[in-house]
């Protein structure tokens, strides 16, 4: 198994798990949806309304996950010739992710529409995945090790 997926990357650091990237994609879903809607020729507003029934919810979700853009920037500098100033932010990235995931979970649960079980059960998928992400960020020992390493 280790010959196909080595434990260390080319800089000698612990390899970042794919679940880390999955959590980033999950929490950055408002920005991904925004890019998707902007690239659609027509009907993007209907897709946005299906995921975020209230227009205020989309803006709030974008503001909630905005700190993760800094984590993505710090992740991009986690290389040999990256700027050392990003390491201070990278050390706190686990706590930033925990705070953003917890805030997103609370926002997702409190802003579910009344008809969610009957007309839109897919809206329950993101809170379920956010609970799993929160549990993974809290319990995974690799996450604690990753945020302490810098090339």
mmCIF file of N, CA, C and O in Angstrom, residues 27 31 59-68 99-101 103-105 107-108:
data_model
loop_
_atom_site.group_PDB
_atom_site.id
_atom_site.type_symbol
_atom_site.label_atom_id
_atom_site.label_comp_id
_atom_site.label_asym_id
_atom_site.label_seq_id
_atom_site.Cartn_x
_atom_site.Cartn_y
_atom_site.Cartn_z
ATOM 1 N N UNK A 27 -16.908 22.728 2.339
ATOM 2 C CA UNK A 27 -17.170 24.003 3.002
ATOM 3 C C UNK A 27 -17.107 25.167 2.009
ATOM 4 O O UNK A 27 -17.816 26.155 2.172
ATOM 5 N N UNK A 31 -18.789 29.074 -2.975
ATOM 6 C CA UNK A 31 -17.939 29.656 -4.018
ATOM 7 C C UNK A 31 -17.912 28.772 -5.262
ATOM 8 O O UNK A 31 -17.901 29.271 -6.386
ATOM 9 N N UNK A 59 -25.368 34.642 0.469
ATOM 10 C CA UNK A 59 -24.390 35.650 0.872
ATOM 11 C C UNK A 59 -23.806 35.317 2.245
ATOM 12 O O UNK A 59 -22.590 35.414 2.450
ATOM 13 N N UNK A 60 -24.639 34.875 3.157
ATOM 14 C CA UNK A 60 -24.166 34.490 4.494
ATOM 15 C C UNK A 60 -23.228 33.290 4.414
ATOM 16 O O UNK A 60 -22.201 33.256 5.098
ATOM 17 N N UNK A 61 -23.561 32.312 3.569
ATOM 18 C CA UNK A 61 -22.692 31.133 3.413
ATOM 19 C C UNK A 61 -21.341 31.527 2.830
ATOM 20 O O UNK A 61 -20.305 30.989 3.227
ATOM 21 N N UNK A 62 -21.331 32.475 1.907
ATOM 22 C CA UNK A 62 -20.052 32.948 1.342
ATOM 23 C C UNK A 62 -19.213 33.652 2.414
ATOM 24 O O UNK A 62 -17.991 33.477 2.467
ATOM 25 N N UNK A 63 -19.860 34.424 3.260
ATOM 26 C CA UNK A 63 -19.126 35.114 4.329
ATOM 27 C C UNK A 63 -18.617 34.140 5.381
ATOM 28 O O UNK A 63 -17.539 34.333 5.943
ATOM 29 N N UNK A 64 -19.398 33.093 5.661
ATOM 30 C CA UNK A 64 -18.974 32.104 6.657
ATOM 31 C C UNK A 64 -17.713 31.380 6.206
ATOM 32 O O UNK A 64 -16.787 31.170 6.986
ATOM 33 N N UNK A 65 -17.657 30.984 4.945
ATOM 34 C CA UNK A 65 -16.509 30.194 4.491
ATOM 35 C C UNK A 65 -15.368 31.041 3.940
ATOM 36 O O UNK A 65 -14.370 30.492 3.471
ATOM 37 N N UNK A 66 -15.461 32.351 4.009
ATOM 38 C CA UNK A 66 -14.391 33.226 3.518
ATOM 39 C C UNK A 66 -13.041 32.994 4.208
ATOM 40 O O UNK A 66 -12.002 33.050 3.538
ATOM 41 N N UNK A 67 -12.980 32.715 5.533
ATOM 42 C CA UNK A 67 -11.662 32.460 6.139
ATOM 43 C C UNK A 67 -10.938 31.255 5.559
ATOM 44 O O UNK A 67 -9.712 31.178 5.614
ATOM 45 N N UNK A 68 -11.676 30.329 4.969
ATOM 46 C CA UNK A 68 -11.018 29.166 4.373
ATOM 47 C C UNK A 68 -10.228 29.523 3.122
ATOM 48 O O UNK A 68 -9.346 28.765 2.724
ATOM 49 N N UNK A 99 -13.766 25.977 13.253
ATOM 50 C CA UNK A 99 -14.703 27.074 13.499
ATOM 51 C C UNK A 99 -15.622 27.298 12.305
ATOM 52 O O UNK A 99 -16.834 27.499 12.470
ATOM 53 N N UNK A 100 -15.069 27.234 11.110
ATOM 54 C CA UNK A 100 -15.884 27.456 9.911
ATOM 55 C C UNK A 100 -16.870 26.318 9.708
ATOM 56 O O UNK A 100 -18.046 26.551 9.391
ATOM 57 N N UNK A 101 -16.436 25.075 9.905
ATOM 58 C CA UNK A 101 -17.343 23.931 9.738
ATOM 59 C C UNK A 101 -18.455 23.980 10.777
ATOM 60 O O UNK A 101 -19.626 23.743 10.454
ATOM 61 N N UNK A 103 -19.630 26.655 12.354
ATOM 62 C CA UNK A 103 -20.507 27.783 12.021
ATOM 63 C C UNK A 103 -21.391 27.459 10.832
ATOM 64 O O UNK A 103 -22.587 27.772 10.824
ATOM 65 N N UNK A 104 -20.808 26.806 9.831
ATOM 66 C CA UNK A 104 -21.580 26.418 8.655
ATOM 67 C C UNK A 104 -22.654 25.393 9.025
ATOM 68 O O UNK A 104 -23.774 25.438 8.506
ATOM 69 N N UNK A 105 -22.328 24.488 9.918
ATOM 70 C CA UNK A 105 -23.306 23.493 10.366
ATOM 71 C C UNK A 105 -24.474 24.161 11.085
ATOM 72 O O UNK A 105 -25.639 23.858 10.808
ATOM 73 N N UNK A 107 -25.431 27.274 10.799
ATOM 74 C CA UNK A 107 -26.180 28.062 9.813
ATOM 75 C C UNK A 107 -27.042 27.162 8.922
ATOM 76 O O UNK A 107 -28.192 27.494 8.622
ATOM 77 N N UNK A 108 -26.492 26.033 8.515
ATOM 78 C CA UNK A 108 -27.242 25.125 7.655
ATOM 79 C C UNK A 108 -28.456 24.546 8.365
ATOM 80 O O UNK A 108 -29.522 24.399 7.762
#
